[in-house]
GROMACS .gro file of C-alpha atoms in nm:
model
  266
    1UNK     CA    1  -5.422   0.070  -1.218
    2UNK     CA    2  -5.164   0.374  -1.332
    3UNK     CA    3  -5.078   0.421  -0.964
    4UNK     CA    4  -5.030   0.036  -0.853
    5UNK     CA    5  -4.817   0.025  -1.198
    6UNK     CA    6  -4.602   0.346  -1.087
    7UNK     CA    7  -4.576   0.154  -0.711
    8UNK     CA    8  -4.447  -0.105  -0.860
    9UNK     CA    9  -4.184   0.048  -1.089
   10UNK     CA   10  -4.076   0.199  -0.774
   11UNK     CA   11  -4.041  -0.112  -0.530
   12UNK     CA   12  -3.848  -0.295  -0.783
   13UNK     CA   13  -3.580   0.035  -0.882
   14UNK     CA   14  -3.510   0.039  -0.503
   15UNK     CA   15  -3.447  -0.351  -0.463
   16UNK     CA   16  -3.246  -0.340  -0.720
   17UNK     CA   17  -3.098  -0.048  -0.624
   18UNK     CA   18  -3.009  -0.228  -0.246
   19UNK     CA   19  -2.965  -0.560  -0.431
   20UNK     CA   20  -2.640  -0.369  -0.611
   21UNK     CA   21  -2.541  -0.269  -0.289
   22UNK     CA   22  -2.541  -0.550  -0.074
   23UNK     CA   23  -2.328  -0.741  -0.394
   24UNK     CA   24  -2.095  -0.428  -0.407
   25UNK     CA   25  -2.030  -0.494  -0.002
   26UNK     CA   26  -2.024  -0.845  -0.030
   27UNK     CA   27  -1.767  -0.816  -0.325
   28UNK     CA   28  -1.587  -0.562  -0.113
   29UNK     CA   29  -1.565  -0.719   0.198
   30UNK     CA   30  -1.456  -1.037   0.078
   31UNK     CA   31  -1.248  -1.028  -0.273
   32UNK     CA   32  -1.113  -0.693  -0.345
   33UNK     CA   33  -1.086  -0.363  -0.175
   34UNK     CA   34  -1.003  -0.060  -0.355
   35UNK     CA   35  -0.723   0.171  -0.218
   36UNK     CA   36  -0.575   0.490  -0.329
   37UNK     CA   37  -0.218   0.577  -0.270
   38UNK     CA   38  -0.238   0.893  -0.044
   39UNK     CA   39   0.193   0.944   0.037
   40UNK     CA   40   0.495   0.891  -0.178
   41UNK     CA   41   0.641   0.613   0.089
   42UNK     CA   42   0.580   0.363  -0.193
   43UNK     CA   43   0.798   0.624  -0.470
   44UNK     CA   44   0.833   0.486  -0.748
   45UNK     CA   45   0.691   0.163  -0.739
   46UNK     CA   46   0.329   0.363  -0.678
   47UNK     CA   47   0.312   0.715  -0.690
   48UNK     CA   48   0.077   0.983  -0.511
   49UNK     CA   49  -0.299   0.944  -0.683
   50UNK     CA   50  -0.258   0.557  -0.809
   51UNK     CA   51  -0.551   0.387  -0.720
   52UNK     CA   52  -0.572  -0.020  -0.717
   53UNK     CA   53  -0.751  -0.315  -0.613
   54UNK     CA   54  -0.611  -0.531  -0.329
   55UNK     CA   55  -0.665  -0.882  -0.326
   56UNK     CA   56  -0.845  -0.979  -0.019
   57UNK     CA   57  -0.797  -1.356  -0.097
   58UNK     CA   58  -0.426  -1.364  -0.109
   59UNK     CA   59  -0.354  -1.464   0.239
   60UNK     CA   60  -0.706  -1.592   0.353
   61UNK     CA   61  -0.892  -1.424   0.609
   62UNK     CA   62  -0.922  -1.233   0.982
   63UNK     CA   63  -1.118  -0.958   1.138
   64UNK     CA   64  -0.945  -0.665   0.932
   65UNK     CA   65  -0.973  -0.863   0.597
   66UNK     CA   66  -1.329  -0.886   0.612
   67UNK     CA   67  -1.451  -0.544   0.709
   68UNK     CA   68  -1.790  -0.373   0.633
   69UNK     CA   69  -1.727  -0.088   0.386
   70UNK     CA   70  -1.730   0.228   0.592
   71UNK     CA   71  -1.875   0.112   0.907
   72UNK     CA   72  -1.564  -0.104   0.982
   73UNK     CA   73  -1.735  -0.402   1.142
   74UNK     CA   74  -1.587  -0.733   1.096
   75UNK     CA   75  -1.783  -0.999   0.883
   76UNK     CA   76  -1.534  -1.209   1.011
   77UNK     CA   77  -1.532  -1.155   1.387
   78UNK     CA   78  -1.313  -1.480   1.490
   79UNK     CA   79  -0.941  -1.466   1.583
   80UNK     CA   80  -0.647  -1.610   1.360
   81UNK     CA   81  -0.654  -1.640   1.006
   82UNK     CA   82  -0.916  -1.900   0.789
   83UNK     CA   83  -0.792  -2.045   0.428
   84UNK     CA   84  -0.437  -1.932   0.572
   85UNK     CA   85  -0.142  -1.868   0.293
   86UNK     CA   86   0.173  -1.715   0.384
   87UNK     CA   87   0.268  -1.414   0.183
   88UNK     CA   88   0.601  -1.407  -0.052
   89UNK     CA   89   0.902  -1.193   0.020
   90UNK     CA   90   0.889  -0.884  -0.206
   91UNK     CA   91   0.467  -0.870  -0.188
   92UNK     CA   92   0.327  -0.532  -0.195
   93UNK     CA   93   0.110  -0.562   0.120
   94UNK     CA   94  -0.205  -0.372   0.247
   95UNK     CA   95  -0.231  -0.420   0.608
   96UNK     CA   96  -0.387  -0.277   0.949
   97UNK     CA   97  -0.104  -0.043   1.141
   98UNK     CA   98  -0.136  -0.221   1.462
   99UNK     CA   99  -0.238   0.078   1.664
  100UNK     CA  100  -0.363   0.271   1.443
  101UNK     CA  101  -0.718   0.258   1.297
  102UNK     CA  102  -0.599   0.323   0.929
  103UNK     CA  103  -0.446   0.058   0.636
  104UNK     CA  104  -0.066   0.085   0.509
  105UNK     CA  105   0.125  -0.016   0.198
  106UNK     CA  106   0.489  -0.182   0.256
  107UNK     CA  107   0.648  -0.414   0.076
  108UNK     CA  108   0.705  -0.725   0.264
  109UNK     CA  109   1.123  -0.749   0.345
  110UNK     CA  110   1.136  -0.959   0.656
  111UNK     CA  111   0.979  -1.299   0.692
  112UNK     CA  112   0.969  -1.497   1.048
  113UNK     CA  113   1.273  -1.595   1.215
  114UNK     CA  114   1.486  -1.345   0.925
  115UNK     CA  115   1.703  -1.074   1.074
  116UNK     CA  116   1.731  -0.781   0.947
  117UNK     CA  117   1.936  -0.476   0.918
  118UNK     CA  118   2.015  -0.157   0.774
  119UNK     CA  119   2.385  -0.016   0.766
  120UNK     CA  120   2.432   0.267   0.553
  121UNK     CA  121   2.135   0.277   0.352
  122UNK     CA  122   2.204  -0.091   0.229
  123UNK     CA  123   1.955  -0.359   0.332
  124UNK     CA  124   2.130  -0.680   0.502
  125UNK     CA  125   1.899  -1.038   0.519
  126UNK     CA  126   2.042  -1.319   0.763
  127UNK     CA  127   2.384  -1.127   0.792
  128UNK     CA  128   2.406  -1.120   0.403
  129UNK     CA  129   2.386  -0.810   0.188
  130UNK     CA  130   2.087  -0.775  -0.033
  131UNK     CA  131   2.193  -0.724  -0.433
  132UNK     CA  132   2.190  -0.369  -0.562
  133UNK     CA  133   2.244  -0.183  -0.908
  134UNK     CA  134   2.226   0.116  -1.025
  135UNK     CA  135   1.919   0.248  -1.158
  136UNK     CA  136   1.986   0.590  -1.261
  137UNK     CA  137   1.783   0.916  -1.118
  138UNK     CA  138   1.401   0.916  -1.006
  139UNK     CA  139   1.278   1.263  -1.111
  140UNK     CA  140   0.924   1.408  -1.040
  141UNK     CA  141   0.808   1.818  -1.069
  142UNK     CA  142   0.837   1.960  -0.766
  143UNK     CA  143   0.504   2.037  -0.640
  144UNK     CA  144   0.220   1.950  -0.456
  145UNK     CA  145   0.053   1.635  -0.507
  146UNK     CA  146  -0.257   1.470  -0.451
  147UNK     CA  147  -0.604   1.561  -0.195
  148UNK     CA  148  -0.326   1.599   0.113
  149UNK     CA  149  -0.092   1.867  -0.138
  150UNK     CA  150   0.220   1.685  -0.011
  151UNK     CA  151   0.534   1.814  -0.171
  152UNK     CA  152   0.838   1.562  -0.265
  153UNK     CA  153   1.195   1.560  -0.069
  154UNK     CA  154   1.459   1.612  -0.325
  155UNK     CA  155   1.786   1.519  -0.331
  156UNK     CA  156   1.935   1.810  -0.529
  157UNK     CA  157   1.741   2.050  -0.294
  158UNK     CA  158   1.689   2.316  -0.267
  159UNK     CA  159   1.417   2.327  -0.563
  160UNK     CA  160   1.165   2.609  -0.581
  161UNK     CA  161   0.827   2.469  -0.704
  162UNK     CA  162   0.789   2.399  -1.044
  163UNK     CA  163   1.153   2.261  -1.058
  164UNK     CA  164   1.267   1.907  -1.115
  165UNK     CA  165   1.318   1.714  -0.789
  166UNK     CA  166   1.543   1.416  -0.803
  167UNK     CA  167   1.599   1.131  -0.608
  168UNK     CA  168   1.882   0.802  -0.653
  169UNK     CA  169   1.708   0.530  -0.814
  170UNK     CA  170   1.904   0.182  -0.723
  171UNK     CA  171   1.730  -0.182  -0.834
  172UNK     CA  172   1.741  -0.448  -0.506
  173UNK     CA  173   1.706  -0.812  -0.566
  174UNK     CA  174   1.613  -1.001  -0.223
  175UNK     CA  175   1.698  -1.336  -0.170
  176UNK     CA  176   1.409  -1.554  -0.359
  177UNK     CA  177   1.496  -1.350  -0.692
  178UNK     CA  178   1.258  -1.041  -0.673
  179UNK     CA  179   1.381  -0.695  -0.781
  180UNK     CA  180   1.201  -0.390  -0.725
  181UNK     CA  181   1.350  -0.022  -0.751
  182UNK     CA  182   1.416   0.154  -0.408
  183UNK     CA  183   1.453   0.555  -0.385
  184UNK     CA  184   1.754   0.734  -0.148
  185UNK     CA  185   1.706   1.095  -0.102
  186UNK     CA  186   1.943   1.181   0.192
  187UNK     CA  187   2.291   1.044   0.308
  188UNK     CA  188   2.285   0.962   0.676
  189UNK     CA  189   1.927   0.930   0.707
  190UNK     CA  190   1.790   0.785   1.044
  191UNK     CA  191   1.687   0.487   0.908
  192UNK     CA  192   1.956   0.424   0.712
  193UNK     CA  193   2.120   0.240   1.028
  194UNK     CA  194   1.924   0.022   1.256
  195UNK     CA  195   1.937  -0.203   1.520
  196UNK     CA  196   1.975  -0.575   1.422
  197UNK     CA  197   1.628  -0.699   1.401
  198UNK     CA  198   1.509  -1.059   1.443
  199UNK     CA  199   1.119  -1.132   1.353
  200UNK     CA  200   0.898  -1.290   1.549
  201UNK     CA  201   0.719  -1.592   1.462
  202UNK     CA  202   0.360  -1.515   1.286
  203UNK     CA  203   0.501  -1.191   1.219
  204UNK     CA  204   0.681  -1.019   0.893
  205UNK     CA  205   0.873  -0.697   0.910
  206UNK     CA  206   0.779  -0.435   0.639
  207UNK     CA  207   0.976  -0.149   0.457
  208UNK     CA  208   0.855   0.129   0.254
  209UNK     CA  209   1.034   0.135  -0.121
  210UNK     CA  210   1.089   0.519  -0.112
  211UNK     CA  211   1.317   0.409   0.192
  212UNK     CA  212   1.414   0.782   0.362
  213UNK     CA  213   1.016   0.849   0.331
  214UNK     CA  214   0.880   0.604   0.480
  215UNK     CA  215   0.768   0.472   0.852
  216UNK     CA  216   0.789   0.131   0.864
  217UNK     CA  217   0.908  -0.194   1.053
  218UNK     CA  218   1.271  -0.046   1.108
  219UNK     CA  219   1.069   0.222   1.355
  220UNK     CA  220   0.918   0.107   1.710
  221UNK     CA  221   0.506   0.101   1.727
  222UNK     CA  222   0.535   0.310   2.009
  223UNK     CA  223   0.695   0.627   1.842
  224UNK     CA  224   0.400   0.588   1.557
  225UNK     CA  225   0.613   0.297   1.342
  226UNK     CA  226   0.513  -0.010   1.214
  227UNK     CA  227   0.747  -0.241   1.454
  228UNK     CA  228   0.672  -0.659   1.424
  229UNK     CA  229   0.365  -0.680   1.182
  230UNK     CA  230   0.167  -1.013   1.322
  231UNK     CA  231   0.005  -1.184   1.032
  232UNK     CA  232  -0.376  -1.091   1.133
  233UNK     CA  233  -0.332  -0.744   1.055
  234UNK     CA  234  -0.281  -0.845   0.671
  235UNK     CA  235  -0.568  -0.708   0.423
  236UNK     CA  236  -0.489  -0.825   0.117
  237UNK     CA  237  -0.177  -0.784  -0.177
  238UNK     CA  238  -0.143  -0.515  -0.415
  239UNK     CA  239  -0.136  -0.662  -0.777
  240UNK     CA  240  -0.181  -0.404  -1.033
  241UNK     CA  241  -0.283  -0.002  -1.065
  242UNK     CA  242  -0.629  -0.014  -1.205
  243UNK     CA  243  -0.571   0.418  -1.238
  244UNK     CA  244  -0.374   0.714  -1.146
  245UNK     CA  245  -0.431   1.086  -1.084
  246UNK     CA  246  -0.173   1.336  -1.007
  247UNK     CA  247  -0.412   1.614  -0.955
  248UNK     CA  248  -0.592   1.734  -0.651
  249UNK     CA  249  -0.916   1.491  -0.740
  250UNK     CA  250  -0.974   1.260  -1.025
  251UNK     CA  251  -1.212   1.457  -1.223
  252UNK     CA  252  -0.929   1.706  -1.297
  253UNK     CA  253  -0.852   1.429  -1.653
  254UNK     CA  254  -0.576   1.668  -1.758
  255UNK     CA  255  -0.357   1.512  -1.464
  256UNK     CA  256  -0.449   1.159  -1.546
  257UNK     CA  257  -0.137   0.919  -1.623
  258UNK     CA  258  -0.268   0.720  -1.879
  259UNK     CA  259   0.041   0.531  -1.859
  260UNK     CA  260  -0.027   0.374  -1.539
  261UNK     CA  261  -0.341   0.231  -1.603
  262UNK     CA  262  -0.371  -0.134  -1.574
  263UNK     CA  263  -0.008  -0.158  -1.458
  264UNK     CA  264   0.117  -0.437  -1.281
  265UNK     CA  265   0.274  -0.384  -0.963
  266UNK     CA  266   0.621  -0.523  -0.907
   0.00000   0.00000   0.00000
């Protein structure tokens, strides 16, 4: 009697055990995925070691939306998108790089039909320039950050490690009334002047806040950009930092930035 009691203690741990899992993948696959923030392309809006939820049901669903956890198969294996809705100008966006097997963070600039264009570092929408103010200096220790040890550009470099690193902070405004902070590092940058760009229909064109660290729409898919970003390949909006390390892994708590947690994302 001992033993069939001890068998059955152990069947029901394990269902419950794969019970937990399957809702875990379910809840993954379909609602919200987590994502940390592994490059400072985002600066300051998210920083190196933030780690959020995106939401999955933002824009509805396709194939890259509704991946397995881990084994990247497709719960959704259709084409197009199901319970559709467009994205807003100014989103934070998670979203497939279209040939590369690995997800991005941009903010959404471009919508379709919008052209776009950089000239001198300033961001011009249908032929008009986008709003700017001043937003004082960005400044972060210089050293290495995060699992991949990446250092920060500075814009009063040289800085030996340990030093402050700064960067120009400056506030943009797009057209529909969102402002978000945007970070220059160097003059003359190669993005800093682009072709004029006009955006497909069904597809969005995407640019990185930390704007002279970041590959994004303004660089062609073929040279390892971003390029035209076609409305399947989008996971899910970023809405708010759930938790943020700036240390090599997040048990080291002494590099924990308490003051990120639960922030909204803007």
């Amino acid at each position: 009697m001992a033993e069939k009691q001890k068998d059955g203690w152990l069947v029901d741990n394990v269902k419950t055990i794969v019970y937990a899992l399957l809702i875990a993948g379910v809840f993954r696959t379909l609602f919200f995925q987590p994502f940390w923030i592994p490059s400072g392309s985002m600066k300051d809006t998210l920083l190196i070691g933030d780690f959020l939820f995106v939401n999955k049901m933002a824009y509805g669903y396709s194939q890259y939306s509704c991946e397995v956890p881990i084994a990247r198969v497709s719960f959704c294996p259709f084409e197009g998108r199901v319970l559709e809705s467009e994205p807003e100008r100014g989103d934070v966006v998670v979203f497939r790089h279209p040939t590369q097997n690995v997800d991005y963070i941009k903010r959404l600039i471009g919508m379709p039909g919008d052209t776009v264009q950089v000239r001198d570092g300033r961001l011009f929408l249908n032929g008009t320039a986008v709003a700017l103010a001043d937003g004082g200096t960005f400044e972060e220790i210089k050293e290495a950050q995060g699992p991949q040890r990446r250092e920060p550009r500075c814009m009063n470099g040289p800085v030996g490690m340990g030093g402050i690193c700064e960067k120009q902070r400056l506030i943009e405004t797009l057209p529909n009334g969102v402002s978000h902070s945007i970070l220059n590092t160097f003059d003359n940058h190669t993005g800093d002047n682009t072709p004029l760009f006009t955006v497909p229909e069904d597809h969005y064109f995407f640019m990185g806040d930390n704007r002279d660290n970041s590959i994004d729409s303004r660089y062609l898919q073929r040279a390892g950009g971003v390029g035209y970003l076609h409305k399947d390949l989008l996971i899910g909006r970023a809405d708010r930092i759930m938790f943020s390390s700036a240390g090599k892994s997040l048990f080291y708590f002494w590099t924990w930035r308490s003051d990120r947690f639960f922030k909204a994302i803007e």
